Structure formats: C-alpha cells, structure tokens
mmCIF file with all atom_site columns, C-alpha atoms in Angstrom:
data_model
loop_
_atom_site.group_PDB
_atom_site.id
_atom_site.type_symbol
_atom_site.label_atom_id
_atom_site.label_alt_id
_atom_site.label_comp_id
_atom_site.label_asym_id
_atom_site.label_entity_id
_atom_site.label_seq_id
_atom_site.pdbx_PDB_ins_code
_atom_site.Cartn_x
_atom_site.Cartn_y
_atom_site.Cartn_z
_atom_site.occupancy
_atom_site.B_iso_or_equiv
_atom_site.pdbx_formal_charge
_atom_site.auth_seq_id
_atom_site.auth_comp_id
_atom_site.auth_asym_id
_atom_site.auth_atom_id
_atom_site.pdbx_PDB_model_num
ATOM 1   C CA . MET A 1 1   ? 22.112  0.042   -37.136 1.00 0.00 ? 1   MET A CA 1
ATOM 2   C CA . LEU A 1 2   ? 20.225  -3.211  -36.613 1.00 0.00 ? 2   LEU A CA 1
ATOM 3   C CA . SER A 1 3   ? 21.481  -3.531  -33.031 1.00 0.00 ? 3   SER A CA 1
ATOM 4   C CA . LYS A 1 4   ? 20.235  -0.009  -32.218 1.00 0.00 ? 4   LYS A CA 1
ATOM 5   C CA . GLN A 1 5   ? 16.800  -0.878  -33.580 1.00 0.00 ? 5   GLN A CA 1
ATOM 6   C CA . PHE A 1 6   ? 16.790  -4.082  -31.555 1.00 0.00 ? 6   PHE A CA 1
ATOM 7   C CA . LEU A 1 7   ? 17.765  -2.211  -28.383 1.00 0.00 ? 7   LEU A CA 1
ATOM 8   C CA . LEU A 1 8   ? 15.055  0.371   -28.998 1.00 0.00 ? 8   LEU A CA 1
ATOM 9   C CA . LEU A 1 9   ? 12.421  -2.318  -29.533 1.00 0.00 ? 9   LEU A CA 1
ATOM 10  C CA . PHE A 1 10  ? 13.605  -4.188  -26.449 1.00 0.00 ? 10  PHE A CA 1
ATOM 11  C CA . PHE A 1 11  ? 13.445  -0.997  -24.382 1.00 0.00 ? 11  PHE A CA 1
ATOM 12  C CA . LEU A 1 12  ? 9.929   -0.161  -25.625 1.00 0.00 ? 12  LEU A CA 1
ATOM 13  C CA . PHE A 1 13  ? 8.731   -3.714  -24.978 1.00 0.00 ? 13  PHE A CA 1
ATOM 14  C CA . THR A 1 14  ? 10.159  -3.675  -21.458 1.00 0.00 ? 14  THR A CA 1
ATOM 15  C CA . LEU A 1 15  ? 8.688   -0.256  -20.754 1.00 0.00 ? 15  LEU A CA 1
ATOM 16  C CA . SER A 1 16  ? 5.233   -1.280  -21.964 1.00 0.00 ? 16  SER A CA 1
ATOM 17  C CA . PHE A 1 17  ? 5.337   -4.507  -19.927 1.00 0.00 ? 17  PHE A CA 1
ATOM 18  C CA . THR A 1 18  ? 6.345   -2.591  -16.789 1.00 0.00 ? 18  THR A CA 1
ATOM 19  C CA . ALA A 1 19  ? 3.597   -0.028  -17.323 1.00 0.00 ? 19  ALA A CA 1
ATOM 20  C CA . ILE A 1 20  ? 1.011   -2.810  -17.556 1.00 0.00 ? 20  ILE A CA 1
ATOM 21  C CA . ALA A 1 21  ? 2.242   -4.399  -14.322 1.00 0.00 ? 21  ALA A CA 1
ATOM 22  C CA . GLN A 1 22  ? 2.200   -1.236  -12.225 1.00 0.00 ? 22  GLN A CA 1
ATOM 23  C CA . PRO A 1 23  ? -0.925  -0.466  -10.204 1.00 0.00 ? 23  PRO A CA 1
ATOM 24  C CA . ARG A 1 24  ? -2.502  2.626   -11.732 1.00 0.00 ? 24  ARG A CA 1
ATOM 25  C CA . GLN A 1 25  ? -5.273  5.014   -10.891 1.00 0.00 ? 25  GLN A CA 1
ATOM 26  C CA . GLY A 1 26  ? -8.590  3.831   -12.291 1.00 0.00 ? 26  GLY A CA 1
ATOM 27  C CA . MET A 1 27  ? -7.554  0.166   -12.323 1.00 0.00 ? 27  MET A CA 1
ATOM 28  C CA . PRO A 1 28  ? -8.933  -2.492  -9.973  1.00 0.00 ? 28  PRO A CA 1
ATOM 29  C CA . ALA A 1 29  ? -6.627  -3.314  -7.084  1.00 0.00 ? 29  ALA A CA 1
ATOM 30  C CA . GLU A 1 30  ? -4.883  -6.675  -7.273  1.00 0.00 ? 30  GLU A CA 1
ATOM 31  C CA . ASP A 1 31  ? -5.541  -8.875  -4.276  1.00 0.00 ? 31  ASP A CA 1
ATOM 32  C CA . ILE A 1 32  ? -2.971  -9.237  -1.540  1.00 0.00 ? 32  ILE A CA 1
ATOM 33  C CA . ALA A 1 33  ? -3.090  -12.357 0.639   1.00 0.00 ? 33  ALA A CA 1
ATOM 34  C CA . LEU A 1 34  ? -0.471  -12.443 3.398   1.00 0.00 ? 34  LEU A CA 1
ATOM 35  C CA . PRO A 1 35  ? -0.114  -13.624 6.993   1.00 0.00 ? 35  PRO A CA 1
ATOM 36  C CA . ALA A 1 36  ? -1.379  -11.276 9.697   1.00 0.00 ? 36  ALA A CA 1
ATOM 37  C CA . LEU A 1 37  ? -0.075  -10.804 13.240  1.00 0.00 ? 37  LEU A CA 1
ATOM 38  C CA . THR A 1 38  ? -2.145  -13.814 14.298  1.00 0.00 ? 38  THR A CA 1
ATOM 39  C CA . GLY A 1 39  ? -0.645  -16.009 11.572  1.00 0.00 ? 39  GLY A CA 1
ATOM 40  C CA . ASP A 1 40  ? -3.948  -16.203 9.686   1.00 0.00 ? 40  ASP A CA 1
ATOM 41  C CA . THR A 1 41  ? -3.992  -15.110 6.056   1.00 0.00 ? 41  THR A CA 1
ATOM 42  C CA . VAL A 1 42  ? -5.790  -11.824 5.458   1.00 0.00 ? 42  VAL A CA 1
ATOM 43  C CA . THR A 1 43  ? -6.761  -10.616 1.993   1.00 0.00 ? 43  THR A CA 1
ATOM 44  C CA . LEU A 1 44  ? -7.129  -7.103  0.674   1.00 0.00 ? 44  LEU A CA 1
ATOM 45  C CA . LEU A 1 45  ? -10.253 -8.002  -1.297  1.00 0.00 ? 45  LEU A CA 1
ATOM 46  C CA . SER A 1 46  ? -11.985 -9.075  1.920   1.00 0.00 ? 46  SER A CA 1
ATOM 47  C CA . LEU A 1 47  ? -12.263 -5.333  2.604   1.00 0.00 ? 47  LEU A CA 1
ATOM 48  C CA . LYS A 1 48  ? -14.158 -4.571  -0.615  1.00 0.00 ? 48  LYS A CA 1
ATOM 49  C CA . GLY A 1 49  ? -17.080 -2.290  0.138   1.00 0.00 ? 49  GLY A CA 1
ATOM 50  C CA . LYS A 1 50  ? -14.887 -0.025  2.266   1.00 0.00 ? 50  LYS A CA 1
ATOM 51  C CA . VAL A 1 51  ? -12.564 2.795   1.299   1.00 0.00 ? 51  VAL A CA 1
ATOM 52  C CA . VAL A 1 52  ? -9.116  1.283   1.904   1.00 0.00 ? 52  VAL A CA 1
ATOM 53  C CA . LEU A 1 53  ? -5.658  2.777   2.215   1.00 0.00 ? 53  LEU A CA 1
ATOM 54  C CA . ILE A 1 54  ? -3.062  0.145   1.290   1.00 0.00 ? 54  ILE A CA 1
ATOM 55  C CA . ASP A 1 55  ? 0.039   1.178   3.217   1.00 0.00 ? 55  ASP A CA 1
ATOM 56  C CA . PHE A 1 56  ? 3.487   -0.340  2.572   1.00 0.00 ? 56  PHE A CA 1
ATOM 57  C CA . TRP A 1 57  ? 5.901   0.253   5.451   1.00 0.00 ? 57  TRP A CA 1
ATOM 58  C CA . ALA A 1 58  ? 8.571   -1.278  7.721   1.00 0.00 ? 58  ALA A CA 1
ATOM 59  C CA . SER A 1 59  ? 9.467   -1.008  11.401  1.00 0.00 ? 59  SER A CA 1
ATOM 60  C CA . TRP A 1 60  ? 12.999  0.225   10.628  1.00 0.00 ? 60  TRP A CA 1
ATOM 61  C CA . CYS A 1 61  ? 11.772  3.062   8.354   1.00 0.00 ? 61  CYS A CA 1
ATOM 62  C CA . ARG A 1 62  ? 11.681  6.367   10.281  1.00 0.00 ? 62  ARG A CA 1
ATOM 63  C CA . PRO A 1 63  ? 9.400   8.164   7.769   1.00 0.00 ? 63  PRO A CA 1
ATOM 64  C CA . CYS A 1 64  ? 7.039   5.175   7.955   1.00 0.00 ? 64  CYS A CA 1
ATOM 65  C CA . ARG A 1 65  ? 6.886   5.384   11.719  1.00 0.00 ? 65  ARG A CA 1
ATOM 66  C CA . ALA A 1 66  ? 6.102   9.107   11.533  1.00 0.00 ? 66  ALA A CA 1
ATOM 67  C CA . THR A 1 67  ? 3.361   8.348   8.992   1.00 0.00 ? 67  THR A CA 1
ATOM 68  C CA . ASN A 1 68  ? 1.936   5.717   11.354  1.00 0.00 ? 68  ASN A CA 1
ATOM 69  C CA . LYS A 1 69  ? 1.259   8.442   13.939  1.00 0.00 ? 69  LYS A CA 1
ATOM 70  C CA . VAL A 1 70  ? -0.683  10.481  11.390  1.00 0.00 ? 70  VAL A CA 1
ATOM 71  C CA . LEU A 1 71  ? -2.571  7.425   10.102  1.00 0.00 ? 71  LEU A CA 1
ATOM 72  C CA . THR A 1 72  ? -3.576  6.475   13.649  1.00 0.00 ? 72  THR A CA 1
ATOM 73  C CA . LYS A 1 73  ? -5.376  9.824   14.033  1.00 0.00 ? 73  LYS A CA 1
ATOM 74  C CA . ILE A 1 74  ? -6.999  9.622   10.590  1.00 0.00 ? 74  ILE A CA 1
ATOM 75  C CA . TYR A 1 75  ? -8.085  6.027   11.202  1.00 0.00 ? 75  TYR A CA 1
ATOM 76  C CA . ALA A 1 76  ? -9.742  6.933   14.514  1.00 0.00 ? 76  ALA A CA 1
ATOM 77  C CA . LYS A 1 77  ? -11.641 9.744   12.784  1.00 0.00 ? 77  LYS A CA 1
ATOM 78  C CA . TYR A 1 78  ? -12.922 7.748   9.769   1.00 0.00 ? 78  TYR A CA 1
ATOM 79  C CA . LYS A 1 79  ? -12.967 4.038   10.695  1.00 0.00 ? 79  LYS A CA 1
ATOM 80  C CA . ASP A 1 80  ? -16.628 4.066   11.724  1.00 0.00 ? 80  ASP A CA 1
ATOM 81  C CA . LYS A 1 81  ? -17.556 5.782   8.463   1.00 0.00 ? 81  LYS A CA 1
ATOM 82  C CA . GLY A 1 82  ? -16.346 2.990   6.155   1.00 0.00 ? 82  GLY A CA 1
ATOM 83  C CA . PHE A 1 83  ? -12.572 3.601   6.077   1.00 0.00 ? 83  PHE A CA 1
ATOM 84  C CA . GLU A 1 84  ? -9.994  0.861   6.582   1.00 0.00 ? 84  GLU A CA 1
ATOM 85  C CA . ILE A 1 85  ? -6.216  0.695   6.413   1.00 0.00 ? 85  ILE A CA 1
ATOM 86  C CA . PHE A 1 86  ? -4.482  -2.432  5.135   1.00 0.00 ? 86  PHE A CA 1
ATOM 87  C CA . SER A 1 87  ? -0.829  -2.239  6.169   1.00 0.00 ? 87  SER A CA 1
ATOM 88  C CA . VAL A 1 88  ? 1.738   -4.374  4.381   1.00 0.00 ? 88  VAL A CA 1
ATOM 89  C CA . SER A 1 89  ? 5.010   -4.590  6.270   1.00 0.00 ? 89  SER A CA 1
ATOM 90  C CA . ILE A 1 90  ? 8.146   -5.529  4.386   1.00 0.00 ? 90  ILE A CA 1
ATOM 91  C CA . ASP A 1 91  ? 9.956   -6.432  7.601   1.00 0.00 ? 91  ASP A CA 1
ATOM 92  C CA . ASP A 1 92  ? 11.897  -9.664  7.662   1.00 0.00 ? 92  ASP A CA 1
ATOM 93  C CA . ASN A 1 93  ? 12.242  -9.427  11.448  1.00 0.00 ? 93  ASN A CA 1
ATOM 94  C CA . LEU A 1 94  ? 8.793   -10.455 12.662  1.00 0.00 ? 94  LEU A CA 1
ATOM 95  C CA . ASN A 1 95  ? 9.477   -9.462  16.284  1.00 0.00 ? 95  ASN A CA 1
ATOM 96  C CA . ALA A 1 96  ? 10.466  -5.936  15.254  1.00 0.00 ? 96  ALA A CA 1
ATOM 97  C CA . TRP A 1 97  ? 7.318   -5.727  13.131  1.00 0.00 ? 97  TRP A CA 1
ATOM 98  C CA . LYS A 1 98  ? 5.067   -6.864  15.987  1.00 0.00 ? 98  LYS A CA 1
ATOM 99  C CA . LYS A 1 99  ? 6.703   -4.446  18.450  1.00 0.00 ? 99  LYS A CA 1
ATOM 100 C CA . ALA A 1 100 ? 6.294   -1.528  16.037  1.00 0.00 ? 100 ALA A CA 1
ATOM 101 C CA . VAL A 1 101 ? 2.603   -2.328  15.452  1.00 0.00 ? 101 VAL A CA 1
ATOM 102 C CA . SER A 1 102 ? 2.039   -2.364  19.205  1.00 0.00 ? 102 SER A CA 1
ATOM 103 C CA . LYS A 1 103 ? 4.128   0.718   19.961  1.00 0.00 ? 103 LYS A CA 1
ATOM 104 C CA . ASP A 1 104 ? 2.534   2.750   17.143  1.00 0.00 ? 104 ASP A CA 1
ATOM 105 C CA . LYS A 1 105 ? -0.964  1.599   18.226  1.00 0.00 ? 105 LYS A CA 1
ATOM 106 C CA . MET A 1 106 ? -1.869  0.428   14.723  1.00 0.00 ? 106 MET A CA 1
ATOM 107 C CA . ASN A 1 107 ? -5.191  -1.316  15.331  1.00 0.00 ? 107 ASN A CA 1
ATOM 108 C CA . TRP A 1 108 ? -6.090  -2.027  11.717  1.00 0.00 ? 108 TRP A CA 1
ATOM 109 C CA . PRO A 1 109 ? -5.292  -5.068  9.540   1.00 0.00 ? 109 PRO A CA 1
ATOM 110 C CA . GLN A 1 110 ? -1.560  -5.781  9.437   1.00 0.00 ? 110 GLN A CA 1
ATOM 111 C CA . VAL A 1 111 ? 0.108   -8.281  7.113   1.00 0.00 ? 111 VAL A CA 1
ATOM 112 C CA . ASN A 1 112 ? 3.735   -9.119  6.459   1.00 0.00 ? 112 ASN A CA 1
ATOM 113 C CA . ASP A 1 113 ? 5.547   -9.505  3.120   1.00 0.00 ? 113 ASP A CA 1
ATOM 114 C CA . ASN A 1 114 ? 8.525   -11.210 4.846   1.00 0.00 ? 114 ASN A CA 1
ATOM 115 C CA . GLY A 1 115 ? 11.182  -8.789  3.691   1.00 0.00 ? 115 GLY A CA 1
ATOM 116 C CA . GLY A 1 116 ? 9.736   -8.702  0.181   1.00 0.00 ? 116 GLY A CA 1
ATOM 117 C CA . LYS A 1 117 ? 10.243  -12.440 -0.299  1.00 0.00 ? 117 LYS A CA 1
ATOM 118 C CA . THR A 1 118 ? 6.580   -13.104 -1.153  1.00 0.00 ? 118 THR A CA 1
ATOM 119 C CA . GLY A 1 119 ? 6.778   -10.761 -4.148  1.00 0.00 ? 119 GLY A CA 1
ATOM 120 C CA . THR A 1 120 ? 3.878   -8.556  -3.052  1.00 0.00 ? 120 THR A CA 1
ATOM 121 C CA . ALA A 1 121 ? 5.916   -5.350  -2.803  1.00 0.00 ? 121 ALA A CA 1
ATOM 122 C CA . GLU A 1 122 ? 7.474   -6.095  -6.172  1.00 0.00 ? 122 GLU A CA 1
ATOM 123 C CA . ALA A 1 123 ? 4.080   -6.801  -7.761  1.00 0.00 ? 123 ALA A CA 1
ATOM 124 C CA . TRP A 1 124 ? 2.850   -3.447  -6.467  1.00 0.00 ? 124 TRP A CA 1
ATOM 125 C CA . ASP A 1 125 ? 6.003   -1.749  -7.790  1.00 0.00 ? 125 ASP A CA 1
ATOM 126 C CA . ILE A 1 126 ? 7.188   -0.623  -4.353  1.00 0.00 ? 126 ILE A CA 1
ATOM 127 C CA . TYR A 1 127 ? 10.725  0.724   -4.481  1.00 0.00 ? 127 TYR A CA 1
ATOM 128 C CA . ALA A 1 128 ? 10.479  3.230   -1.635  1.00 0.00 ? 128 ALA A CA 1
ATOM 129 C CA . ILE A 1 129 ? 8.538   3.322   1.604   1.00 0.00 ? 129 ILE A CA 1
ATOM 130 C CA . PRO A 1 130 ? 6.279   4.580   2.953   1.00 0.00 ? 130 PRO A CA 1
ATOM 131 C CA . SER A 1 131 ? 4.130   4.096   -0.110  1.00 0.00 ? 131 SER A CA 1
ATOM 132 C CA . SER A 1 132 ? 0.350   3.966   -0.207  1.00 0.00 ? 132 SER A CA 1
ATOM 133 C CA . PHE A 1 133 ? -2.598  3.470   -2.526  1.00 0.00 ? 133 PHE A CA 1
ATOM 134 C CA . LEU A 1 134 ? -6.156  4.625   -1.892  1.00 0.00 ? 134 LEU A CA 1
ATOM 135 C CA . MET A 1 135 ? -8.889  2.275   -3.056  1.00 0.00 ? 135 MET A CA 1
ATOM 136 C CA . ASP A 1 136 ? -12.581 3.189   -3.356  1.00 0.00 ? 136 ASP A CA 1
ATOM 137 C CA . LYS A 1 137 ? -15.506 1.019   -2.164  1.00 0.00 ? 137 LYS A CA 1
ATOM 138 C CA . ASN A 1 138 ? -15.496 -0.858  -5.487  1.00 0.00 ? 138 ASN A CA 1
ATOM 139 C CA . GLY A 1 139 ? -11.834 -1.854  -5.198  1.00 0.00 ? 139 GLY A CA 1
ATOM 140 C CA . THR A 1 140 ? -10.590 0.676   -7.762  1.00 0.00 ? 140 THR A CA 1
ATOM 141 C CA . LEU A 1 141 ? -7.332  2.521   -7.151  1.00 0.00 ? 141 LEU A CA 1
ATOM 142 C CA . VAL A 1 142 ? -8.069  6.235   -6.984  1.00 0.00 ? 142 VAL A CA 1
ATOM 143 C CA . ALA A 1 143 ? -4.858  7.827   -5.673  1.00 0.00 ? 143 ALA A CA 1
ATOM 144 C CA . LYS A 1 144 ? -1.289  7.132   -4.617  1.00 0.00 ? 144 LYS A CA 1
ATOM 145 C CA . ASP A 1 145 ? 0.812   8.473   -1.737  1.00 0.00 ? 145 ASP A CA 1
ATOM 146 C CA . LEU A 1 146 ? -1.712  10.943  -0.316  1.00 0.00 ? 146 LEU A CA 1
ATOM 147 C CA . GLU A 1 147 ? -0.753  12.330  3.074   1.00 0.00 ? 147 GLU A CA 1
ATOM 148 C CA . GLY A 1 148 ? -2.399  14.293  5.850   1.00 0.00 ? 148 GLY A CA 1
ATOM 149 C CA . LYS A 1 149 ? -4.928  16.848  4.632   1.00 0.00 ? 149 LYS A CA 1
ATOM 150 C CA . GLU A 1 150 ? -4.875  15.518  1.053   1.00 0.00 ? 150 GLU A CA 1
ATOM 151 C CA . LEU A 1 151 ? -5.771  12.055  2.325   1.00 0.00 ? 151 LEU A CA 1
ATOM 152 C CA . GLU A 1 152 ? -8.547  13.418  4.545   1.00 0.00 ? 152 GLU A CA 1
ATOM 153 C CA . LYS A 1 153 ? -10.005 15.444  1.665   1.00 0.00 ? 153 LYS A CA 1
ATOM 154 C CA . ALA A 1 154 ? -10.075 12.334  -0.536  1.00 0.00 ? 154 ALA A CA 1
ATOM 155 C CA . LEU A 1 155 ? -11.632 10.298  2.276   1.00 0.00 ? 155 LEU A CA 1
ATOM 156 C CA . ARG A 1 156 ? -14.416 12.851  2.792   1.00 0.00 ? 156 ARG A CA 1
ATOM 157 C CA . GLN A 1 157 ? -15.212 12.705  -0.933  1.00 0.00 ? 157 GLN A CA 1
ATOM 158 C CA . LEU A 1 158 ? -15.110 8.903   -1.131  1.00 0.00 ? 158 LEU A CA 1
ATOM 159 C CA . LEU A 1 159 ? -17.123 8.468   2.061   1.00 0.00 ? 159 LEU A CA 1
ATOM 160 C CA . ASP A 1 160 ? -19.689 11.050  0.885   1.00 0.00 ? 160 ASP A CA 1
ATOM 161 C CA . GLN A 1 161 ? -19.169 13.483  3.740   1.00 0.00 ? 161 GLN A CA 1
#
C-alpha cells in the first residue's frame, strides 16, 4: 500500500514538473541562443516587437521540407508587416542543413541545435517535427503548430490587419 502511494506521488510530482517546463500558450517565450548559418549566435528575444513563428525542423524530415515551402510563401506575404520566422534546425549534419536552407529558399533567421545536443529542443519539449510556436509582439506564446490558413488567420489578427 505504501509503495503504491509513493508511486502515485512520484508520478504526480513528475507530471507537475513536466507541465511547468513545457512552453504553454499565454506564457512568455524562453530565449533561444544558437549559432546561425554565419556562425554568429542569434537569439529569439532579439526579435521581440515582431510576431514570430518559432519553427523546429530538420533537413532530413520530409514533412518539414513540405512545410518550408508553405512558410516561404507566408513569409513573403507578411515579413514587411512585422512577421518573422525563427527556424531551429535539429540537424547534426551542418552541410545538409545549409543545403536545405538554400534549396528551400528560407531567407529568415536560421539557427542550429546540433542534433539536439544543446538541449534547446528538449527545453521546448520537442518530440516530433515539424513543430512550431507562434509568439506575439510582446514575446508571449499564443499558439502551437498552426499551419496554412490557420497560421495566416492568426497572423492577420496579431498584425492588426
């Protein structure tokens, strides 16, 4: 009986700790500081004041590459209106990452999590890709995994259009 109570308490403690760590709607976004294509460190919070889509992806992920095509069109439509994409690659092959960025014509900030070794993907609770978070101009997370028309609708609202 005591061991069952202990297991239950342990489970509840673990669950509550995990829930606190996960990025959630209405919470401020945690900063991400990772190397960009140029080798310089780029931070997510440097984009505060813009509506930002934080996009986790990898060059070897076919759904990610399909999403990149859609994001390229959305970015072109809204970038001059205060929208930015902050892509976090979990590639460990830097050449494959760089080739994919070029081939997919992703001309927004790109950083690399080095195959997840920096802990960024883990800190953001990323267990599947593509995965994305939409952040308002104040740096608050407002939505997760919006795609296509849903993303554009949210952007129009956040950009006051």
